[in-house]
Amino acid sequence: MMSFSRSLKFTCLSAALVLGACTHKQEAVNTAPPPAPPPAPSAPAPVTSSILPGSAEDFRVNVGDTVHFGYNEYSIQDTDKSILGRQAAWLAKYPAVRVSVEGHADERGTREYNLALGARRANAVKEYLVSQGVSTGRVETVSYGKERPICTESNEGCWAQNRRGVTIVTGGANS
Amino acid sequence: MKKFLVLFTALAALWTAPAYAALQVDVTQGNAQPLPIAIPDFLGDPQVGANVAGVVRADLERSGLFRPLDPHGFAEHVTNINAVPNFGSWRAITAQGLVTGQVTQQPDGRLRVDFRLWDVFGQSQMLGLQFFTTPENWRRIAHMVSDAIYERITGEKGYFDTRIVFISESGPAIKRVKRLAIMDEDGANPIFLTRGDYMVLTPRFNPTAQMIAYMSYIGGKPRVYLFDIETGKQERLGDFPNMTFSPRFSPDGNQVALTLETGGNSDIYVMDLRSRAMHRLTTDPGIDTAPSFSPDGKQIVFESDRGGGQQIYLMNVDGSGQRRISFGPGANGTPVWSPRGDLIAFTRRQGVQFSIGVMRSDGSGERIITNGGRDEGPTWAPNGRVLMFGREAPGGRGSSIWSVDVTGRNERRVLTPGSASDPAWSPLIQ
C-alpha cells in the first residue's frame, strides 16, 4: 500500500518536473532516430523511448538527480558519490547546462532550522560537483527545508526519502 | 488598507462609591475561576448594538478569564445606560460585572459607542468610555471596549484590538500552497496578501503593525521581503546571492535581524532599514538562526547548533557575549522574547514531538505549556500573557493555529480560513 502510494507520488513529481521536456519529446520522435530504451523507466511509459541526450530528462532518468542524507547530516554518503560523479561527467559533456541543487529536510526540525539544514545539504552537493570539475558558476543552490516533502508519513522510510538533495537542470539543456 | 480614526473620551461617573475595587482578576493565577459578567446587547441601533455586545462577549470569553452570562437569563432589562442599574437583580443571576452600552448614529454619519462597566457587588461604576468611529469600523470599537474592560479588571493591557498575520495553507503536503494572510485577532476579516503562486513563510509584524517582514520564494529565490500593509507594496530586503530568512524587527522598528546563508552556512545579521547596511553578529560554522530582540533592544536571543544540537543562545545586540541558555532535553529553537521582557517562548522537539515552552530570559524556570504533538513557532500577545503557535497534523494533513495562556491553561483553536501556520501577533494597533 505504502509503496504503491509512494510510486504514485514519484510519478506525479516526475511528470511535473519534465512537463516541458515531454512536450518537446513528441517532436524528437518524428525527427530523430529512436535512441535506446533508458534503463530506469520511472517516467510515464509513452515517452520513455524518446529521451533526448543532453536534455533535462536525460539527466534525471539516465544520470540520476537525487542523493540522500543521514538524519541531521549534510555530508555526502559514499553510496551517493557515484551519482554525483555521473552528474559531474554529464555536466562536463554538456557544458552549456546550468543546474540548481535543491536541499530538503525531513519533518523532524523547526522551520527555520530545516531551511538552514537544507542549505547545508544543497551546498554539500554543489561542493562535491565543483570538486569533480564543474565550475561553481553553473551550480545554484536553494533550500526548501521541510516545506516540500515527497513522502508524508511519519516514519523512517519517508524521512529518509525526504532528506535529499536534488539537482535540477535549469538552463542550457538540449530540448 | 484604510486607517480608521477612533476617538474616545471618558464618561462622567454616575456613582461615587467606595474607592476600593472589589472586582478584579489575577491573570497570573493558573487556576483562576472565570469572572461571571453580564453584557446585555447595547442600546440604540438594535443590529449594531447586538453585534458590538456579541463581539465583546466573545472576546472576554475567549480570554478564559471571564464567563459572559447568557443574555436570556437576564431579569433586568437595561433601558437607559445613564441610570444606575438595579444591582440586586444582577447579583441574583450571579453576575459580578455588568457592562451597559449604547450605539448611536451621529448627525455627521459617525458611529458613537458609549459603555459603562459596573462592579455589581461594589455597586459602583468602574469605567465609562465613549468612542466615535466610522460605522464599518464597529468591530474595532467592540475590541477596544473589550480591551478597556480587560485592563480595568485585570490590571493588564488587553490584546483584542490586534491582528494576526499568518500563512494560509491549501493543497496536498507534497505541493502545499502557502499564502500570506492577515486577520483580526478573533479570526474576523481574513484577507489574503499574496496569491499563492510562490511560497511564503515566517511573517512578522513591525512595531506599528503597518509592515510585515517575511520570507518569499518569488522567482524561485528564497529571500526576506517587506510588505507594506497600507500600500500593498512588496520589497525585497537587500540583494544577496544566497538565501535570507527568519526576519524579525527590532523593537524600534528601524532594524531587521535576519539570517543570511553563505556557502551553506547560516549566520545572523542585523540590517539597518534606512541605510540598508548589514552588520554581521555570528561567525560560527554552526547553524545560527531565528533571532529575536529583547524588548529593550539590547539583546538578541537565537538558536544555534554550534554545540552539536539545536539550542537557544543569547548575545548582546552587537554580537558580543554569546552564551547558551537552554539545557533542557531534545532540540530547542525558535526563541521569541516576550514583549514584557520576562520570558522567552520557544519550541522543543524530541523526535517527532514538538511542544511550546517558556523560560526566563536567563534560561531558568523552563516550563513546557503545550503537548499537541506538533506545536511550533510561538508568538506573543502584546501583553505577554497569551501565546499563539502553529500545530501540524501528522501525516501532512494540514496545520492550524492555536492560542494558550502562558500558564498553559485555556488552549484554544484560532479561527482561520482553512489550514494555517506561522502566526505572528501584532502589537496593539495605534
PDB file of C-alpha atoms in Angstrom, chain B residues 204-428:
ATOM      1  CA  ARG B 204       6.451  39.023  11.467  1.00  0.00           C
ATOM      2  CA  PHE B 205       4.966  42.460  12.261  1.00  0.00           C
ATOM      3  CA  ASN B 206       6.907  45.646  12.787  1.00  0.00           C
ATOM      4  CA  PRO B 207       6.128  47.609  15.991  1.00  0.00           C
ATOM      5  CA  THR B 208       3.493  49.800  14.316  1.00  0.00           C
ATOM      6  CA  ALA B 209       1.726  46.783  12.742  1.00  0.00           C
ATOM      7  CA  GLN B 210       1.955  48.523   9.345  1.00  0.00           C
ATOM      8  CA  MET B 211       4.797  46.454   7.918  1.00  0.00           C
ATOM      9  CA  ILE B 212       5.396  42.707   7.644  1.00  0.00           C
ATOM     10  CA  ALA B 213       8.789  41.068   7.189  1.00  0.00           C
ATOM     11  CA  TYR B 214       8.574  37.564   5.719  1.00  0.00           C
ATOM     12  CA  MET B 215      10.372  35.076   3.518  1.00  0.00           C
ATOM     13  CA  SER B 216       9.222  34.551  -0.055  1.00  0.00           C
ATOM     14  CA  TYR B 217      10.215  32.128  -2.822  1.00  0.00           C
ATOM     15  CA  ILE B 218       9.150  34.576  -5.532  1.00  0.00           C
ATOM     16  CA  GLY B 219      11.253  33.924  -8.644  1.00  0.00           C
ATOM     17  CA  GLY B 220      12.452  30.664  -7.080  1.00  0.00           C
ATOM     18  CA  LYS B 221      14.883  32.501  -4.805  1.00  0.00           C
ATOM     19  CA  PRO B 222      14.082  32.419  -1.088  1.00  0.00           C
ATOM     20  CA  ARG B 223      14.705  35.881   0.305  1.00  0.00           C
ATOM     21  CA  VAL B 224      13.398  38.179   3.038  1.00  0.00           C
ATOM     22  CA  TYR B 225      10.812  40.705   1.866  1.00  0.00           C
ATOM     23  CA  LEU B 226       8.918  43.585   3.408  1.00  0.00           C
ATOM     24  CA  PHE B 227       5.182  44.017   2.850  1.00  0.00           C
ATOM     25  CA  ASP B 228       3.599  47.417   3.438  1.00  0.00           C
ATOM     26  CA  ILE B 229       0.029  46.766   4.581  1.00  0.00           C
ATOM     27  CA  GLU B 230      -1.058  50.320   3.787  1.00  0.00           C
ATOM     28  CA  THR B 231       0.062  50.274   0.155  1.00  0.00           C
ATOM     29  CA  GLY B 232       0.289  46.557  -0.613  1.00  0.00           C
ATOM     30  CA  LYS B 233       3.829  47.142  -1.864  1.00  0.00           C
ATOM     31  CA  GLN B 234       6.349  44.293  -1.558  1.00  0.00           C
ATOM     32  CA  GLU B 235      10.057  44.943  -1.475  1.00  0.00           C
ATOM     33  CA  ARG B 236      13.000  42.564  -1.322  1.00  0.00           C
ATOM     34  CA  LEU B 237      15.238  43.386   1.601  1.00  0.00           C
ATOM     35  CA  GLY B 238      18.743  43.742   0.187  1.00  0.00           C
ATOM     36  CA  ASP B 239      20.271  41.929  -2.792  1.00  0.00           C
ATOM     37  CA  PHE B 240      22.101  38.804  -1.721  1.00  0.00           C
ATOM     38  CA  PRO B 241      23.363  35.911  -3.856  1.00  0.00           C
ATOM     39  CA  ASN B 242      22.121  33.379  -1.300  1.00  0.00           C
ATOM     40  CA  MET B 243      19.102  32.691   0.893  1.00  0.00           C
ATOM     41  CA  THR B 244      17.974  35.196   3.520  1.00  0.00           C
ATOM     42  CA  PHE B 245      15.376  34.030   6.034  1.00  0.00           C
ATOM     43  CA  SER B 246      13.971  34.207   9.551  1.00  0.00           C
ATOM     44  CA  PRO B 247      13.488  38.007   9.776  1.00  0.00           C
ATOM     45  CA  ARG B 248      12.380  39.889  12.878  1.00  0.00           C
ATOM     46  CA  PHE B 249      12.069  43.608  13.564  1.00  0.00           C
ATOM     47  CA  SER B 250      13.903  45.434  16.318  1.00  0.00           C
ATOM     48  CA  PRO B 251      11.626  46.974  18.987  1.00  0.00           C
ATOM     49  CA  ASP B 252      12.108  50.465  17.486  1.00  0.00           C
ATOM     50  CA  GLY B 253      11.290  49.148  14.008  1.00  0.00           C
ATOM     51  CA  ASN B 254      14.466  50.598  12.483  1.00  0.00           C
ATOM     52  CA  GLN B 255      16.299  47.313  12.054  1.00  0.00           C
ATOM     53  CA  VAL B 256      15.589  43.776  10.944  1.00  0.00           C
ATOM     54  CA  ALA B 257      17.559  40.856  12.324  1.00  0.00           C
ATOM     55  CA  LEU B 258      17.741  38.057   9.761  1.00  0.00           C
ATOM     56  CA  THR B 259      19.749  35.043   8.704  1.00  0.00           C
ATOM     57  CA  LEU B 260      21.960  35.041   5.616  1.00  0.00           C
ATOM     58  CA  GLU B 261      23.229  31.744   4.251  1.00  0.00           C
ATOM     59  CA  THR B 262      26.638  31.764   2.595  1.00  0.00           C
ATOM     60  CA  GLY B 263      28.249  28.610   1.234  1.00  0.00           C
ATOM     61  CA  GLY B 264      25.752  26.504   3.183  1.00  0.00           C
ATOM     62  CA  ASN B 265      26.455  28.240   6.491  1.00  0.00           C
ATOM     63  CA  SER B 266      23.720  30.315   8.162  1.00  0.00           C
ATOM     64  CA  ASP B 267      24.644  33.340  10.269  1.00  0.00           C
ATOM     65  CA  ILE B 268      22.695  36.154  11.897  1.00  0.00           C
ATOM     66  CA  TYR B 269      22.942  39.751  10.684  1.00  0.00           C
ATOM     67  CA  VAL B 270      21.166  42.979  11.541  1.00  0.00           C
ATOM     68  CA  MET B 271      20.128  45.267   8.708  1.00  0.00           C
ATOM     69  CA  ASP B 272      19.503  48.954   9.266  1.00  0.00           C
ATOM     70  CA  LEU B 273      16.359  49.729   7.287  1.00  0.00           C
ATOM     71  CA  ARG B 274      17.375  53.278   6.356  1.00  0.00           C
ATOM     72  CA  SER B 275      20.991  52.755   5.291  1.00  0.00           C
ATOM     73  CA  ARG B 276      20.445  49.081   4.362  1.00  0.00           C
ATOM     74  CA  ALA B 277      23.833  48.388   5.938  1.00  0.00           C
ATOM     75  CA  MET B 278      24.285  44.803   7.149  1.00  0.00           C
ATOM     76  CA  HIS B 279      26.086  44.090  10.383  1.00  0.00           C
ATOM     77  CA  ARG B 280      27.177  40.511  10.996  1.00  0.00           C
ATOM     78  CA  LEU B 281      26.592  39.169  14.509  1.00  0.00           C
ATOM     79  CA  THR B 282      27.591  35.483  14.355  1.00  0.00           C
ATOM     80  CA  THR B 283      30.525  33.841  12.607  1.00  0.00           C
ATOM     81  CA  ASP B 284      30.256  30.284  13.920  1.00  0.00           C
ATOM     82  CA  PRO B 285      30.349  27.445  11.354  1.00  0.00           C
ATOM     83  CA  GLY B 286      27.229  26.003  13.020  1.00  0.00           C
ATOM     84  CA  ILE B 287      23.675  26.982  12.100  1.00  0.00           C
ATOM     85  CA  ASP B 288      22.798  30.336  13.702  1.00  0.00           C
ATOM     86  CA  THR B 289      19.234  31.490  13.021  1.00  0.00           C
ATOM     87  CA  ALA B 290      15.833  32.510  14.459  1.00  0.00           C
ATOM     88  CA  PRO B 291      16.929  35.807  16.084  1.00  0.00           C
ATOM     89  CA  SER B 292      14.529  37.747  18.346  1.00  0.00           C
ATOM     90  CA  PHE B 293      15.267  41.069  20.073  1.00  0.00           C
ATOM     91  CA  SER B 294      14.709  41.751  23.755  1.00  0.00           C
ATOM     92  CA  PRO B 295      12.060  44.467  24.204  1.00  0.00           C
ATOM     93  CA  ASP B 296      14.742  46.939  25.335  1.00  0.00           C
ATOM     94  CA  GLY B 297      16.619  46.268  22.079  1.00  0.00           C
ATOM     95  CA  LYS B 298      19.855  45.437  23.870  1.00  0.00           C
ATOM     96  CA  GLN B 299      19.998  41.664  23.414  1.00  0.00           C
ATOM     97  CA  ILE B 300      19.124  39.049  20.826  1.00  0.00           C
ATOM     98  CA  VAL B 301      18.052  35.508  21.597  1.00  0.00           C
ATOM     99  CA  PHE B 302      18.647  32.974  18.810  1.00  0.00           C
ATOM    100  CA  GLU B 303      19.162  29.297  18.080  1.00  0.00           C
ATOM    101  CA  SER B 304      22.386  27.560  17.132  1.00  0.00           C
ATOM    102  CA  ASP B 305      23.656  24.011  16.704  1.00  0.00           C
ATOM    103  CA  ARG B 306      27.271  25.065  17.367  1.00  0.00           C
ATOM    104  CA  GLY B 307      27.327  22.842  20.450  1.00  0.00           C
ATOM    105  CA  GLY B 308      26.189  19.768  18.487  1.00  0.00           C
ATOM    106  CA  GLY B 309      22.416  20.053  18.904  1.00  0.00           C
ATOM    107  CA  GLN B 310      19.930  22.856  18.278  1.00  0.00           C
ATOM    108  CA  GLN B 311      19.828  25.041  21.427  1.00  0.00           C
ATOM    109  CA  ILE B 312      18.972  28.576  22.481  1.00  0.00           C
ATOM    110  CA  TYR B 313      21.643  31.244  22.883  1.00  0.00           C
ATOM    111  CA  LEU B 314      21.776  34.849  23.951  1.00  0.00           C
ATOM    112  CA  MET B 315      24.022  37.669  22.708  1.00  0.00           C
ATOM    113  CA  ASN B 316      24.312  41.418  23.018  1.00  0.00           C
ATOM    114  CA  VAL B 317      22.930  43.329  20.064  1.00  0.00           C
ATOM    115  CA  ASP B 318      26.490  43.953  18.804  1.00  0.00           C
ATOM    116  CA  GLY B 319      27.137  40.196  18.725  1.00  0.00           C
ATOM    117  CA  SER B 320      29.286  40.112  21.864  1.00  0.00           C
ATOM    118  CA  GLY B 321      28.745  37.854  24.862  1.00  0.00           C
ATOM    119  CA  GLN B 322      27.294  34.835  23.039  1.00  0.00           C
ATOM    120  CA  ARG B 323      26.237  32.177  25.519  1.00  0.00           C
ATOM    121  CA  ARG B 324      23.948  29.169  25.638  1.00  0.00           C
ATOM    122  CA  ILE B 325      20.845  29.439  27.873  1.00  0.00           C
ATOM    123  CA  SER B 326      18.814  26.280  27.123  1.00  0.00           C
ATOM    124  CA  PHE B 327      19.889  22.985  28.630  1.00  0.00           C
ATOM    125  CA  GLY B 328      16.655  21.023  28.544  1.00  0.00           C
ATOM    126  CA  PRO B 329      16.235  17.724  26.726  1.00  0.00           C
ATOM    127  CA  GLY B 330      15.865  17.431  22.971  1.00  0.00           C
ATOM    128  CA  ALA B 331      16.337  20.220  20.443  1.00  0.00           C
ATOM    129  CA  ASN B 332      15.261  23.743  21.408  1.00  0.00           C
ATOM    130  CA  GLY B 333      14.695  26.528  18.898  1.00  0.00           C
ATOM    131  CA  THR B 334      12.578  29.413  17.560  1.00  0.00           C
ATOM    132  CA  PRO B 335      13.055  31.553  20.695  1.00  0.00           C
ATOM    133  CA  VAL B 336      10.771  34.603  20.917  1.00  0.00           C
ATOM    134  CA  TRP B 337      11.205  37.251  23.580  1.00  0.00           C
ATOM    135  CA  SER B 338       8.035  38.299  25.431  1.00  0.00           C
ATOM    136  CA  PRO B 339       7.029  41.964  24.994  1.00  0.00           C
ATOM    137  CA  ARG B 340       7.119  42.168  28.816  1.00  0.00           C
ATOM    138  CA  GLY B 341      10.768  41.125  28.756  1.00  0.00           C
ATOM    139  CA  ASP B 342      10.378  38.495  31.452  1.00  0.00           C
ATOM    140  CA  LEU B 343      10.081  35.295  29.420  1.00  0.00           C
ATOM    141  CA  ILE B 344      11.307  33.666  26.223  1.00  0.00           C
ATOM    142  CA  ALA B 345       8.957  31.282  24.415  1.00  0.00           C
ATOM    143  CA  PHE B 346      10.480  28.513  22.332  1.00  0.00           C
ATOM    144  CA  THR B 347       9.825  25.246  20.502  1.00  0.00           C
ATOM    145  CA  ARG B 348      11.088  21.991  21.993  1.00  0.00           C
ATOM    146  CA  ARG B 349      11.472  18.985  19.743  1.00  0.00           C
ATOM    147  CA  GLN B 350      12.090  15.462  20.929  1.00  0.00           C
ATOM    148  CA  GLY B 351      11.993  13.078  17.987  1.00  0.00           C
ATOM    149  CA  VAL B 352       8.821  13.982  16.156  1.00  0.00           C
ATOM    150  CA  GLN B 353       7.152  15.569  19.225  1.00  0.00           C
ATOM    151  CA  PHE B 354       7.083  19.387  19.146  1.00  0.00           C
ATOM    152  CA  SER B 355       5.911  21.465  22.136  1.00  0.00           C
ATOM    153  CA  ILE B 356       5.832  25.123  23.118  1.00  0.00           C
ATOM    154  CA  GLY B 357       7.732  26.110  26.240  1.00  0.00           C
ATOM    155  CA  VAL B 358       8.652  29.255  28.136  1.00  0.00           C
ATOM    156  CA  MET B 359      11.754  30.052  30.161  1.00  0.00           C
ATOM    157  CA  ARG B 360      13.009  33.099  31.972  1.00  0.00           C
ATOM    158  CA  SER B 361      15.354  35.259  29.921  1.00  0.00           C
ATOM    159  CA  ASP B 362      18.368  33.693  31.635  1.00  0.00           C
ATOM    160  CA  GLY B 363      17.160  30.211  30.666  1.00  0.00           C
ATOM    161  CA  SER B 364      15.931  29.264  34.127  1.00  0.00           C
ATOM    162  CA  GLY B 365      12.409  28.245  35.169  1.00  0.00           C
ATOM    163  CA  GLU B 366      11.657  26.365  31.966  1.00  0.00           C
ATOM    164  CA  ARG B 367       8.069  25.128  31.576  1.00  0.00           C
ATOM    165  CA  ILE B 368       6.505  23.193  28.683  1.00  0.00           C
ATOM    166  CA  ILE B 369       2.972  24.562  28.172  1.00  0.00           C
ATOM    167  CA  THR B 370       1.556  22.562  25.247  1.00  0.00           C
ATOM    168  CA  ASN B 371       1.515  18.917  24.299  1.00  0.00           C
ATOM    169  CA  GLY B 372      -0.339  18.876  20.997  1.00  0.00           C
ATOM    170  CA  GLY B 373       2.336  16.772  19.306  1.00  0.00           C
ATOM    171  CA  ARG B 374       3.443  19.184  16.549  1.00  0.00           C
ATOM    172  CA  ASP B 375       3.388  22.653  18.106  1.00  0.00           C
ATOM    173  CA  GLU B 376       5.887  25.100  16.655  1.00  0.00           C
ATOM    174  CA  GLY B 377       6.735  28.779  16.290  1.00  0.00           C
ATOM    175  CA  PRO B 378       5.272  30.710  19.265  1.00  0.00           C
ATOM    176  CA  THR B 379       4.210  34.375  19.073  1.00  0.00           C
ATOM    177  CA  TRP B 380       3.250  36.608  21.988  1.00  0.00           C
ATOM    178  CA  ALA B 381       0.164  38.712  22.592  1.00  0.00           C
ATOM    179  CA  PRO B 382       1.294  42.299  23.201  1.00  0.00           C
ATOM    180  CA  ASN B 383       0.600  41.949  26.923  1.00  0.00           C
ATOM    181  CA  GLY B 384       2.844  38.873  27.236  1.00  0.00           C
ATOM    182  CA  ARG B 385       0.078  36.766  28.835  1.00  0.00           C
ATOM    183  CA  VAL B 386      -1.084  34.702  25.843  1.00  0.00           C
ATOM    184  CA  LEU B 387       0.728  32.883  23.016  1.00  0.00           C
ATOM    185  CA  MET B 388      -0.293  31.633  19.620  1.00  0.00           C
ATOM    186  CA  PHE B 389       1.502  28.896  17.700  1.00  0.00           C
ATOM    187  CA  GLY B 390       1.095  26.567  14.733  1.00  0.00           C
ATOM    188  CA  ARG B 391       0.033  22.950  15.192  1.00  0.00           C
ATOM    189  CA  GLU B 392       0.705  20.479  12.374  1.00  0.00           C
ATOM    190  CA  ALA B 393      -1.493  17.425  11.990  1.00  0.00           C
ATOM    191  CA  PRO B 394       0.560  14.246  11.494  1.00  0.00           C
ATOM    192  CA  GLY B 395       0.906  12.787   8.007  1.00  0.00           C
ATOM    193  CA  GLY B 396       0.775  16.151   6.250  1.00  0.00           C
ATOM    194  CA  ARG B 397      -2.940  16.582   6.920  1.00  0.00           C
ATOM    195  CA  GLY B 398      -2.748  20.325   7.446  1.00  0.00           C
ATOM    196  CA  SER B 399      -1.983  22.903  10.091  1.00  0.00           C
ATOM    197  CA  SER B 400      -3.976  25.038  12.474  1.00  0.00           C
ATOM    198  CA  ILE B 401      -3.310  27.993  14.753  1.00  0.00           C
ATOM    199  CA  TRP B 402      -3.884  27.720  18.495  1.00  0.00           C
ATOM    200  CA  SER B 403      -3.682  30.053  21.458  1.00  0.00           C
ATOM    201  CA  VAL B 404      -2.761  29.268  25.035  1.00  0.00           C
ATOM    202  CA  ASP B 405      -2.203  31.268  28.214  1.00  0.00           C
ATOM    203  CA  VAL B 406       1.398  31.487  29.357  1.00  0.00           C
ATOM    204  CA  THR B 407       0.223  29.377  32.317  1.00  0.00           C
ATOM    205  CA  GLY B 408      -0.593  26.531  29.918  1.00  0.00           C
ATOM    206  CA  ARG B 409      -4.338  26.955  30.545  1.00  0.00           C
ATOM    207  CA  ASN B 410      -7.065  27.914  28.114  1.00  0.00           C
ATOM    208  CA  GLU B 411      -5.722  26.259  24.969  1.00  0.00           C
ATOM    209  CA  ARG B 412      -8.000  27.042  22.038  1.00  0.00           C
ATOM    210  CA  ARG B 413      -8.025  26.720  18.286  1.00  0.00           C
ATOM    211  CA  VAL B 414      -7.951  30.065  16.491  1.00  0.00           C
ATOM    212  CA  LEU B 415     -10.497  30.528  13.725  1.00  0.00           C
ATOM    213  CA  THR B 416      -8.763  30.678  10.331  1.00  0.00           C
ATOM    214  CA  PRO B 417      -9.974  30.311   6.743  1.00  0.00           C
ATOM    215  CA  GLY B 418      -8.688  26.763   6.115  1.00  0.00           C
ATOM    216  CA  SER B 419      -5.316  25.401   7.193  1.00  0.00           C
ATOM    217  CA  ALA B 420      -2.902  27.926   8.681  1.00  0.00           C
ATOM    218  CA  SER B 421       0.545  28.129  10.240  1.00  0.00           C
ATOM    219  CA  ASP B 422       3.274  30.601  11.303  1.00  0.00           C
ATOM    220  CA  PRO B 423       1.082  33.093  13.211  1.00  0.00           C
ATOM    221  CA  ALA B 424       2.559  36.425  14.282  1.00  0.00           C
ATOM    222  CA  TRP B 425       0.649  38.617  16.711  1.00  0.00           C
ATOM    223  CA  SER B 426       0.593  42.352  16.095  1.00  0.00           C
ATOM    224  CA  PRO B 427       1.246  44.947  18.757  1.00  0.00           C
ATOM    225  CA  LEU B 428      -1.822  46.850  19.960  1.00  0.00           C
TER     226      LEU B 428
END
